[in-house]
Amino acid sequence: MAKIKEKLGRWLRVAIGGPMGIIAWGISGASAMAIVVWGLQTVALPLLMLKTASWGIWGLGVFRESRAKRENPPPKV
């Protein structure tokens, strides 16, 4: 059962994107709040730039986390 829990935790970390992914999720949340506060027409272009940046950061985080798993496999018991 511990192996399954460890695998699920690892896959969740990869899906989130690790520390870089958390930053990207924060940027995405901030842009969503900007829409609520100022409206879509006011923040359309900055929103597009923020969303593009956050998706790029998230993608890099996912790539980095998936490579970390491949380079440092867990020890076999």
PDB file of C-alpha atoms in Angstrom, residues 30-62:
ATOM      1  CA  ALA A  30      -4.300  36.122  -9.846  1.00  0.00           C
ATOM      2  CA  SER A  31      -5.365  36.622 -13.451  1.00  0.00           C
ATOM      3  CA  ALA A  32      -8.769  35.090 -12.682  1.00  0.00           C
ATOM      4  CA  MET A  33      -9.151  37.532  -9.779  1.00  0.00           C
ATOM      5  CA  ALA A  34      -8.242  40.410 -12.113  1.00  0.00           C
ATOM      6  CA  ILE A  35     -11.145  39.412 -14.373  1.00  0.00           C
ATOM      7  CA  VAL A  36     -13.517  39.437 -11.410  1.00  0.00           C
ATOM      8  CA  VAL A  37     -12.277  42.818 -10.152  1.00  0.00           C
ATOM      9  CA  TRP A  38     -11.761  44.783 -13.381  1.00  0.00           C
ATOM     10  CA  GLY A  39     -13.752  42.863 -16.000  1.00  0.00           C
ATOM     11  CA  LEU A  40     -12.632  40.928 -19.055  1.00  0.00           C
ATOM     12  CA  GLN A  41     -12.519  43.837 -21.513  1.00  0.00           C
ATOM     13  CA  THR A  42     -10.173  45.841 -19.302  1.00  0.00           C
ATOM     14  CA  VAL A  43      -7.611  43.069 -18.766  1.00  0.00           C
ATOM     15  CA  ALA A  44      -7.909  41.096 -22.012  1.00  0.00           C
ATOM     16  CA  LEU A  45      -4.380  41.639 -23.379  1.00  0.00           C
ATOM     17  CA  PRO A  46      -2.544  41.378 -20.036  1.00  0.00           C
ATOM     18  CA  LEU A  47      -4.666  38.318 -19.273  1.00  0.00           C
ATOM     19  CA  LEU A  48      -3.565  36.662 -22.483  1.00  0.00           C
ATOM     20  CA  MET A  49       0.071  37.367 -21.644  1.00  0.00           C
ATOM     21  CA  LEU A  50      -0.298  36.086 -18.065  1.00  0.00           C
ATOM     22  CA  LYS A  51      -2.078  32.926 -19.129  1.00  0.00           C
ATOM     23  CA  THR A  52       0.568  32.209 -21.780  1.00  0.00           C
ATOM     24  CA  ALA A  53       3.327  32.726 -19.227  1.00  0.00           C
ATOM     25  CA  SER A  54       1.628  30.606 -16.569  1.00  0.00           C
ATOM     26  CA  TRP A  55       1.029  27.726 -19.007  1.00  0.00           C
ATOM     27  CA  GLY A  56       4.672  27.906 -20.077  1.00  0.00           C
ATOM     28  CA  ILE A  57       5.915  27.899 -16.489  1.00  0.00           C
ATOM     29  CA  TRP A  58       3.599  25.016 -15.645  1.00  0.00           C
ATOM     30  CA  GLY A  59       4.803  23.057 -18.676  1.00  0.00           C
ATOM     31  CA  LEU A  60       8.425  23.570 -17.698  1.00  0.00           C
ATOM     32  CA  GLY A  61       7.635  22.461 -14.153  1.00  0.00           C
ATOM     33  CA  VAL A  62       5.919  19.291 -15.371  1.00  0.00           C
TER      34      VAL A  62
END
